[in-house]
Coordinates of C-alpha atoms (C1' of nucleotides) in Angstrom, one line a residue:
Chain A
X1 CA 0.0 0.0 0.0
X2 CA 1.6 2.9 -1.1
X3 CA 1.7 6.5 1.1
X4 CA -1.3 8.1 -0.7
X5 CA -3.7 5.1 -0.4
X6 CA -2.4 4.4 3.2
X7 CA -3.6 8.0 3.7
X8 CA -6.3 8.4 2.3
X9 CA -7.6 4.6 4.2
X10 CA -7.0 6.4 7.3
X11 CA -8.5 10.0 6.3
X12 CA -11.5 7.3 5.7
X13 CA -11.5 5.8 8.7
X14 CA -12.4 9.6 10.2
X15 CA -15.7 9.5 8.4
X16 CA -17.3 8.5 11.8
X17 CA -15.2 11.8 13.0
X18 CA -18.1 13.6 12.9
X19 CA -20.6 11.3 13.1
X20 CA -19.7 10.1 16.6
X21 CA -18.3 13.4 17.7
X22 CA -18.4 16.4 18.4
X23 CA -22.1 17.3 18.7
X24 CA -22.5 20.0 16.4
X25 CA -25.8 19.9 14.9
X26 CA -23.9 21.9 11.9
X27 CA -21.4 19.4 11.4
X28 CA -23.9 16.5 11.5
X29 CA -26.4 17.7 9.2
X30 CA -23.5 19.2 6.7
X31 CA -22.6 15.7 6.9
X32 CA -25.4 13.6 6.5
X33 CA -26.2 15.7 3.5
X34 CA -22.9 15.1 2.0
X35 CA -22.7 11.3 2.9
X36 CA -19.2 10.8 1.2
X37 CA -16.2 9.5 3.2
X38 CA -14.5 12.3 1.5
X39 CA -16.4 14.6 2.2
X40 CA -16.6 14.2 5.6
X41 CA -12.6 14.1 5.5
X42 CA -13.2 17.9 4.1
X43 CA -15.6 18.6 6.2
X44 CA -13.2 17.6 9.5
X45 CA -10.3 19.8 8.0
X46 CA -12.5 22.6 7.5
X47 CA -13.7 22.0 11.4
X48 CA -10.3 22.4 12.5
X49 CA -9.5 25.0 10.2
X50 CA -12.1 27.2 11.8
X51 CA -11.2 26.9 15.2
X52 CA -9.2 29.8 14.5
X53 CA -12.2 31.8 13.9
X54 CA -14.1 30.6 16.8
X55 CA -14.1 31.8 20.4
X56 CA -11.7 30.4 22.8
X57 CA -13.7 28.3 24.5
X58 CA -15.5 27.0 21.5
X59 CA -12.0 26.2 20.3
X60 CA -11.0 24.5 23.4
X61 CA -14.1 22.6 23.1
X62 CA -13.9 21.4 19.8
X63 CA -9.8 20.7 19.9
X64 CA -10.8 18.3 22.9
X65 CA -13.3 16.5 21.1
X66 CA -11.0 16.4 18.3
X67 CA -8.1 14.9 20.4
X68 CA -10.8 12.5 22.2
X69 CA -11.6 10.9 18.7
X70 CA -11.0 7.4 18.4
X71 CA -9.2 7.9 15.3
X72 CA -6.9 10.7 15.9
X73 CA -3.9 9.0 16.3
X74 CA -4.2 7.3 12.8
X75 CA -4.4 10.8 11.4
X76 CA -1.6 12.0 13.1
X77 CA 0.9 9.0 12.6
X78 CA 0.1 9.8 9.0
X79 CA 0.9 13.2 9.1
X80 CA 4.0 11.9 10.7
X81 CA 5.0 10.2 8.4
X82 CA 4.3 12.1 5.4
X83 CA 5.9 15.0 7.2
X84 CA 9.1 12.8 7.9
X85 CA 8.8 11.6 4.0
X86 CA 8.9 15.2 2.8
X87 CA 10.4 18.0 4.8
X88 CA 12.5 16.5 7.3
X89 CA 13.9 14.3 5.0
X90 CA 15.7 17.1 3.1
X91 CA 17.0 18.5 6.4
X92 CA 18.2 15.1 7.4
X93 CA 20.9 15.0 4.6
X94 CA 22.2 18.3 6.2
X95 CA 22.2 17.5 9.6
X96 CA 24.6 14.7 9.8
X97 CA 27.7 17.3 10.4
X98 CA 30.8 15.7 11.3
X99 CA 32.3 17.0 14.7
X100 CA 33.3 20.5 14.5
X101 CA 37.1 20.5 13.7
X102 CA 37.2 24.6 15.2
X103 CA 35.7 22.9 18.4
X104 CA 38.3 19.9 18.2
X105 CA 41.1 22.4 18.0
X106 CA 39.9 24.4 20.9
X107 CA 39.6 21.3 22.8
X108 CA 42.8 20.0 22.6
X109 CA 44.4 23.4 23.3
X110 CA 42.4 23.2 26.6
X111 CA 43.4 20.1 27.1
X112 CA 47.0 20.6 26.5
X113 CA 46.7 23.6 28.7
X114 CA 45.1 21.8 31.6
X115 CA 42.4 23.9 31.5
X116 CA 39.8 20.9 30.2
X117 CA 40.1 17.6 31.4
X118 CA 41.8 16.3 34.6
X119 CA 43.7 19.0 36.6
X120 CA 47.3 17.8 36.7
X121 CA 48.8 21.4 37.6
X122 CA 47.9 22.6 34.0
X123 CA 50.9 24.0 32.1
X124 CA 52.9 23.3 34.8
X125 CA 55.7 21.8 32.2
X126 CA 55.0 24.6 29.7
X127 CA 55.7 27.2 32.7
X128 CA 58.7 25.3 34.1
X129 CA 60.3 25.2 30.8
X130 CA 60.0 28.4 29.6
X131 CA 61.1 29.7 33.1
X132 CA 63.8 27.6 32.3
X133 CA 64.3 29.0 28.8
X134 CA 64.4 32.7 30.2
X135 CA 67.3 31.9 32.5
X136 CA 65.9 33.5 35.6
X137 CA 67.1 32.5 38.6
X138 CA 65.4 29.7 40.5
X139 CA 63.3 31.9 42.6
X140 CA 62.1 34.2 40.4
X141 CA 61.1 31.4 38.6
X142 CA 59.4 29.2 40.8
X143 CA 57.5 32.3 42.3
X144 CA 56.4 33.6 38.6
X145 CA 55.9 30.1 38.1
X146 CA 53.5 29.6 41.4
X147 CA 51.7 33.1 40.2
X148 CA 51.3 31.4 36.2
X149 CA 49.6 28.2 38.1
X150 CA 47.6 30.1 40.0
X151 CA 46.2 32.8 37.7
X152 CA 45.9 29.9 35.1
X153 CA 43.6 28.4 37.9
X154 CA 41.6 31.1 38.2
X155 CA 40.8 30.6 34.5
X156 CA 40.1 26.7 34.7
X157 CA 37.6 28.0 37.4
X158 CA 36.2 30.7 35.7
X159 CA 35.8 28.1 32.3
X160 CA 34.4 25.3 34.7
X161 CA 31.5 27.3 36.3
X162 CA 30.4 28.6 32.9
X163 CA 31.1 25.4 31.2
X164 CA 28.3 24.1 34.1
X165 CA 26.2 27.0 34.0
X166 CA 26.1 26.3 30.0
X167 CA 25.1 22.6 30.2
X168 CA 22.1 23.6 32.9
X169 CA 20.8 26.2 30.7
X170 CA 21.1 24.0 27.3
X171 CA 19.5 20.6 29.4
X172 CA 16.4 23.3 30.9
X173 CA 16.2 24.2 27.7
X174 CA 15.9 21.3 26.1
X175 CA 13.7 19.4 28.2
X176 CA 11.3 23.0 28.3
X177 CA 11.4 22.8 24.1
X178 CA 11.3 18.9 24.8
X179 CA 7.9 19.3 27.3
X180 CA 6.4 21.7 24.8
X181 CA 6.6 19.8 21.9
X182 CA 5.4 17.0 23.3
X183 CA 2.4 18.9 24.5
X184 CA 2.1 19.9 21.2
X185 CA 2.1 16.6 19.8
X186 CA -1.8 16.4 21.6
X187 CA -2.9 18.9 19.2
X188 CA -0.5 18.9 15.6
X189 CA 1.5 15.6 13.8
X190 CA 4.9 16.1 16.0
X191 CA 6.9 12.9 15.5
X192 CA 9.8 11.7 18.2
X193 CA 12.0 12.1 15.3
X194 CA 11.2 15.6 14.8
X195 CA 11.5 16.2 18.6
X196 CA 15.0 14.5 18.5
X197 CA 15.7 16.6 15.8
X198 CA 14.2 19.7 17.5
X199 CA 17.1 18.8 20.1
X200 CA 19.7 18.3 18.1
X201 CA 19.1 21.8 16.5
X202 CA 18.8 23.5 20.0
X203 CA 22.2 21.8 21.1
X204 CA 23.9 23.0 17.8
X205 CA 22.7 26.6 19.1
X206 CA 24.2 25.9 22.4
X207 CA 27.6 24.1 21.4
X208 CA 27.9 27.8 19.3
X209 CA 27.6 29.5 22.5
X210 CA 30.3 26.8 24.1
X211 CA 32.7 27.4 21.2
X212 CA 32.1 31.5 22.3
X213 CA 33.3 30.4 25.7
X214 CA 36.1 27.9 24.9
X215 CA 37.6 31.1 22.4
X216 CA 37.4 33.0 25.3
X217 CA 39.7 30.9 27.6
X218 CA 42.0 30.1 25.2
X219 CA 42.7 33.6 24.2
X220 CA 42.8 34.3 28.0
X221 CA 45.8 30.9 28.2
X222 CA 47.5 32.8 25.3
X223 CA 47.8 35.8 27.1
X224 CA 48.7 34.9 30.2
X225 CA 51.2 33.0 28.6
X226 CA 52.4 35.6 26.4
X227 CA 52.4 37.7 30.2
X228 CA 54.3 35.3 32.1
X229 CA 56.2 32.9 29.9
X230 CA 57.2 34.5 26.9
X231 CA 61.0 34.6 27.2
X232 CA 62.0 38.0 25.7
X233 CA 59.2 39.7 27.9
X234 CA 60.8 37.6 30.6
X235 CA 64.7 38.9 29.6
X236 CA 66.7 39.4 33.0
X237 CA 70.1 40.2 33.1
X238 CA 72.2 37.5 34.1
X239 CA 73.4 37.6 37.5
X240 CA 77.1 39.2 38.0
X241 CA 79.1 36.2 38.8
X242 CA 78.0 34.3 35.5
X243 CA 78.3 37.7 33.3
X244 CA 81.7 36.9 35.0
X245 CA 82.3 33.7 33.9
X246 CA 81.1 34.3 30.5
X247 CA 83.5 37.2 30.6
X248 CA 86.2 35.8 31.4
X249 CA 86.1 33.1 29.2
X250 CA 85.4 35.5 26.5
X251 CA 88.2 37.4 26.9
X252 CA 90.7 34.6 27.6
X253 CA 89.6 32.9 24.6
X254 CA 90.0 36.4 22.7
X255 CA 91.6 35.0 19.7
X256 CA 89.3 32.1 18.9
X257 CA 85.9 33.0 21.1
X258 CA 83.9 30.3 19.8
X259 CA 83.3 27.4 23.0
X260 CA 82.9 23.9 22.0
X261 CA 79.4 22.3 23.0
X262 CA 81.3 21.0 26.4
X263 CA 82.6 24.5 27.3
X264 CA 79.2 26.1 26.5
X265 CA 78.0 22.9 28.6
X266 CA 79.9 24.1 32.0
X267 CA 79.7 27.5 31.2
X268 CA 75.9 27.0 31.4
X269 CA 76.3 24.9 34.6
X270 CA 78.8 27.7 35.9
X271 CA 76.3 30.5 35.4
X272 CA 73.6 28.3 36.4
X273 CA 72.0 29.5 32.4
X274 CA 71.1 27.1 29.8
X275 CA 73.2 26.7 26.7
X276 CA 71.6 28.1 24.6
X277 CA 71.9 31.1 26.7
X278 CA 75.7 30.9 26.4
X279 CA 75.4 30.6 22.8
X280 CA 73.3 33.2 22.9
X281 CA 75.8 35.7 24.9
X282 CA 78.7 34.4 23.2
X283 CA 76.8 35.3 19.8
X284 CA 75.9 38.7 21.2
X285 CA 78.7 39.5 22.4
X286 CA 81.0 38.8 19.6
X287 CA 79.3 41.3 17.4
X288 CA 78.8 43.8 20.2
X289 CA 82.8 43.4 20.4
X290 CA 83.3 43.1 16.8
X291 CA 81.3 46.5 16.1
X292 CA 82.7 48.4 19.4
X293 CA 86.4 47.2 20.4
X294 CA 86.8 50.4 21.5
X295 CA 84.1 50.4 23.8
X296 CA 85.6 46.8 25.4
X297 CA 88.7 48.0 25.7
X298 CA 89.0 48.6 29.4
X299 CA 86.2 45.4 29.9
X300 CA 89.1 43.5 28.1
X301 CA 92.0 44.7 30.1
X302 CA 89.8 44.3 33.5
X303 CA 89.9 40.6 32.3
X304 CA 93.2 40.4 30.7
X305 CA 94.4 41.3 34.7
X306 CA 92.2 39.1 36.0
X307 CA 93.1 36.2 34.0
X308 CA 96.9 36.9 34.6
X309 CA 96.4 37.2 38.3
X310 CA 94.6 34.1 38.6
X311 CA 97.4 32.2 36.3
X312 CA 100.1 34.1 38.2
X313 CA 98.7 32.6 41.3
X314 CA 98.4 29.1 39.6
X315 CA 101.7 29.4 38.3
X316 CA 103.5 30.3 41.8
X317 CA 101.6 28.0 43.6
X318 CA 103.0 25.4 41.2
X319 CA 106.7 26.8 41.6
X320 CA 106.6 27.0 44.8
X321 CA 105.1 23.0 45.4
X322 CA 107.7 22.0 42.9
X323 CA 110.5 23.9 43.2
X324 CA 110.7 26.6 45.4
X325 CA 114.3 28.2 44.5
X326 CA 113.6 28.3 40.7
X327 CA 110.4 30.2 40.3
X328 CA 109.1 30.0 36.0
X329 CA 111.4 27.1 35.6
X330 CA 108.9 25.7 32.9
X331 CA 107.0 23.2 35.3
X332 CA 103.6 22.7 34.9
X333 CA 102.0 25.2 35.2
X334 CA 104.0 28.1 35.0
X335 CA 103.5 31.1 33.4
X336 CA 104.0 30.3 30.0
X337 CA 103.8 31.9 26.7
X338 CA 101.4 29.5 25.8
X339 CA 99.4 30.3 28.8
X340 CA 99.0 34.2 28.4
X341 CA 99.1 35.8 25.4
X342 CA 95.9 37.3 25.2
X343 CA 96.3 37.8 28.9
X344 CA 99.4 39.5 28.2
X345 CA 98.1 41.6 25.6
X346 CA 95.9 43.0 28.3
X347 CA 98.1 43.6 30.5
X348 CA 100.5 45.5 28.9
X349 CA 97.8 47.6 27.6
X350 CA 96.7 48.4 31.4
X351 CA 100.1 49.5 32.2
X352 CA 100.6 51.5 29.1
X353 CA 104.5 49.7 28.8
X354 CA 103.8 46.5 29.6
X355 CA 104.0 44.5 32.5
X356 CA 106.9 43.4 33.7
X357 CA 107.6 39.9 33.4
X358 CA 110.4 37.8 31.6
X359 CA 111.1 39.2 28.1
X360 CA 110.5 35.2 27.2
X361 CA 106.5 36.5 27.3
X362 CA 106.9 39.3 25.5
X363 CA 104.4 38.3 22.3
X364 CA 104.3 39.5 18.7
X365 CA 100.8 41.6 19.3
X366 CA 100.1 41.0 15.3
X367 CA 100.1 37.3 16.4
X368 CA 98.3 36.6 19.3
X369 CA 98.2 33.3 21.0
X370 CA 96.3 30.7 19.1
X371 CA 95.8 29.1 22.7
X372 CA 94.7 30.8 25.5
X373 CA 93.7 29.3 28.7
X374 CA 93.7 32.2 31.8
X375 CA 90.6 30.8 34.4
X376 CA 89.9 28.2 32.0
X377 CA 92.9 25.9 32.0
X378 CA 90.1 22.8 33.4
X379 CA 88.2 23.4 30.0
X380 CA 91.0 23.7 27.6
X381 CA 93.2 21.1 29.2
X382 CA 90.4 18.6 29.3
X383 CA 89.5 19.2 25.7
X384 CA 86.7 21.6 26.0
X385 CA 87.9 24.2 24.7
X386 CA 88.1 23.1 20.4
X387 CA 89.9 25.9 19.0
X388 CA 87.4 25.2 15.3
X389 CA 88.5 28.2 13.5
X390 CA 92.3 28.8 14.7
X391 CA 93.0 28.7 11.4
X392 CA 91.0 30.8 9.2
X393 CA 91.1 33.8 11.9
X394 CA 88.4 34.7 10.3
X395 CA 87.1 36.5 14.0
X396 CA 90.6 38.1 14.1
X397 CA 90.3 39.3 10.5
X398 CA 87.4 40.7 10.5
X399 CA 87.7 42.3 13.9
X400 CA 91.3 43.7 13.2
X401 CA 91.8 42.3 16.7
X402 CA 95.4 41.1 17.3
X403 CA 95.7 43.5 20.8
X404 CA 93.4 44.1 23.1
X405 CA 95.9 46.9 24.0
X406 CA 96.0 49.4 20.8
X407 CA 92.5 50.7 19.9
X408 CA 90.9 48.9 17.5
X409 CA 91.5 51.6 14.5
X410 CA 91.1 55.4 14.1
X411 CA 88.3 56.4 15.9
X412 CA 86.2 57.0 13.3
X413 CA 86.9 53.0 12.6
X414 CA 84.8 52.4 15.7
X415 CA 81.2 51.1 14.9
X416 CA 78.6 51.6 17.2
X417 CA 76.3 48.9 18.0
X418 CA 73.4 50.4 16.0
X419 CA 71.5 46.9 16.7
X420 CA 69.5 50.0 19.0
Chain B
dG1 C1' 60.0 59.5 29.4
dT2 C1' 64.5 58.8 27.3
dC3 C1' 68.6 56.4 26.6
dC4 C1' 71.5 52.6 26.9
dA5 C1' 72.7 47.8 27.9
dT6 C1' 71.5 43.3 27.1
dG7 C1' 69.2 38.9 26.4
dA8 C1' 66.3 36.7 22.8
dT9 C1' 64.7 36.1 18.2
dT10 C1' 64.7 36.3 13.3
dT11 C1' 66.9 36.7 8.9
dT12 C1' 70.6 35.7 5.9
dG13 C1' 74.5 33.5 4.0
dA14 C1' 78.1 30.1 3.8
Chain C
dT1 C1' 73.5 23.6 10.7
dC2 C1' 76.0 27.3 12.5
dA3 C1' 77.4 32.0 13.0
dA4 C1' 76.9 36.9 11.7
dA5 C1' 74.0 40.5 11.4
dA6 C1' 69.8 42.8 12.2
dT7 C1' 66.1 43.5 15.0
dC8 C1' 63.0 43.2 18.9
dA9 C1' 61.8 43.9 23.6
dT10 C1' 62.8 44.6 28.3
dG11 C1' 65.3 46.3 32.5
dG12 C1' 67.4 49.8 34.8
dA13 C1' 69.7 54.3 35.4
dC14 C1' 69.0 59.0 34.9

DNA sequence: GTCCATGATTTTGA
DNA sequence: TCAAAATCATGGAC
């Protein structure tokens, strides 16, 4: 039996519709003079059709003898289905979206942020590794660290509640769309289906509203992030002591200043930096030298002294364990040509002639040492120190450096760092 | 608020 | 891939 025939059966079966209903003497003589199935079928439509124009307790009246009738639901589960057939069929091709991917994203942001899903100190790792990054000092750290957890906190709160409050209003909602339709059902051909689909719509509505919020929070991760853990907002000097180091090792390595990964590695573990921090200062402050010798000068000769001092030191403590009476006699250790000339270079530029040490140091300034140890003799004397581009000097060439002592050039020669 | 120093990042070239 | 160079962004002194 095909839709139309099934329909019109049942449309049939409501010829006692007015027959057995609703009482009105119209309707029962209209129909007994018309005494088709058909037209009584017209003659119901028309009924309900002019509820509309009736008073509102006529209409009640009628609409409850109309809902009363034994053959109402037969009409209306046709209606259904012819409904369902047409109309919501088309929409049904539509509704099947896949999962929102601007929703997925936004999801697994949260989730990576540790603002969705379980709480496991959210972003705790992200914080703890930029804070490492930045190179501040432990404290500084660990309290900016404690303030990132905590305002990020705030926010998992914040998205929580109205996560909550969201659901409630979408599931009151629903069930108050839900109630109504199925009170409406009593009265007009509502199928299940289309109340499913009815929710389906309202919680599409809804999830728009949840996307709204889930932007929100996100943008409000980003910028606390950007706040607290973005490392160039986070720049802090280095402390003095590892500026030291770094320093030091800089200057004593004036020739070739270019630390193997190890070096880098215990400069970072001197400085209490990472190494990519060193690489970072050594990079920084090769071209800052390059462009401004002049201007490193007396930084260069405050190290030069340093280093000299420290070796000095070294070198008599050595003398003195191995052979008292014969102080520079070449032992380990000494004072050695080897051991200073970049060192020496400094030195004699702090004096103006020249310290005043056997002529044996006295180096060719246009030749500076091509190995230079000062504070650093663990590094280069355990292979730390790789000396990669002794041979090009391609720092020394470019930087006309070969002594720390003469200036750099004619002063117009000088190059200010115009990285600012 | 300005200026300079300085750590970090980006771009470029070998 | 690494280093140089340029640039950005911040801290701190004034």
């Amino acid at each position: 039996m095909d839709d139309q025939t099934r329909m019109m059966t049942g449309l049939t079966g409501l010829g006692g519709l007015a027959q057995a209903d609703v009482g009105d003497p119209d309707s029962v003589r209209k129909q007994q003079s018309l005494g088709q199935p058909q037209q009584d079928i017209g003659d119901i439509l028309q009924q309900i059709m002019a509820i509309t124009d009736e008073s509102l307790d006529e209409a009640q009246a009628r609409k409850h003898a109309l809902n009363c009738h034994r053959m109402k639901p037969a009409l209306f589960s046709v209606l259904c289905e012819i409904k369902e057939k047409t109309v919501l069929s088309i929409r049904g091709v539509q509704e099947e979206d896949p999962p929102d991917p601007q929703i997925m994203r936004l999801d697994n942001m949260l989730l990576a942020e540790g603002v969705s899903g379980p709480e496991k100190g959210g972003g705790s790792a992200a914080a703890a590794a930029a804070a490492a990054a930045a190179g501040g000092s432990p404290t500084d750290s660990s309290i900016e660290h404690s303030d990132y957890r905590a305002k990020l906190a705030q926010i998992r709160q914040i998205y929580h509640s109205e996560l909550e409050k969201y659901e409630q209003a979408c599931s009151e909602f629903t069930n108050h769309v839900m109630n109504l339709l199925r009170e409406q059902s009593r009265t007009r051909p509502i199928s299940p289906k289309e109340i499913e689909r009815m929710v389906a719509i309202i919680h599409r509505k809804f999830s728009s509203i949840q996307m709204q919020l889930k932007q929100s929070t996100c943008e409000a991760v980003m910028i606390l992030r950007s706040r607290f853990l973005d490392a160039r907002r986070k720049r802090r000097n280095f402390n003095k002591q590892a500026t030291e180091v770094l320093n030091e090792y800089f200057y004593s390595h004036l020739s070739n200043p270019y630390p193997s990964e190890e070096a880098k590695e215990e400069l970072a573990k001197k400085c209490g930096i990472t190494v990519s921090q060193v690489s970072n200062w050594f990079g920084n402050k090769r071209i800052r030298y390059k462009k401004n010798i002049g201007k490193f000068q007396e930084e260069a000769n405050l190290y030069a002294v340093k280093t000299a001092v420290d070796a000095a030191n070294v070198s008599a403590q050595a003398s003195q364990a191995n052979s008292p009476a014969t102080p520079n006699s070449g032992s380990p250790g000494s004072f050695s040509l080897s051991h200073t000339s970049d060192t020496y270079l400094g030195l004699r530029s702090l004096n103006g002639e020249g310290l005043n040490i056997a002529p044996s140091l006295q180096v060719d300034t246009l030749h500076p040492a091509t190995h230079l140890t000062g504070g650093y003799e663990e590094l280069s004397g355990s292979g730390l120190y790789t000396p990669h581009r002794l041979d090009a000097n391609s720092w020394q060439d470019t930087t006309n450096l070969p002594s720390v002592t003469s200036p750099p050039g004619p002063p117009g020669s000088v190059h200010s760092d115009t990285s600012n």
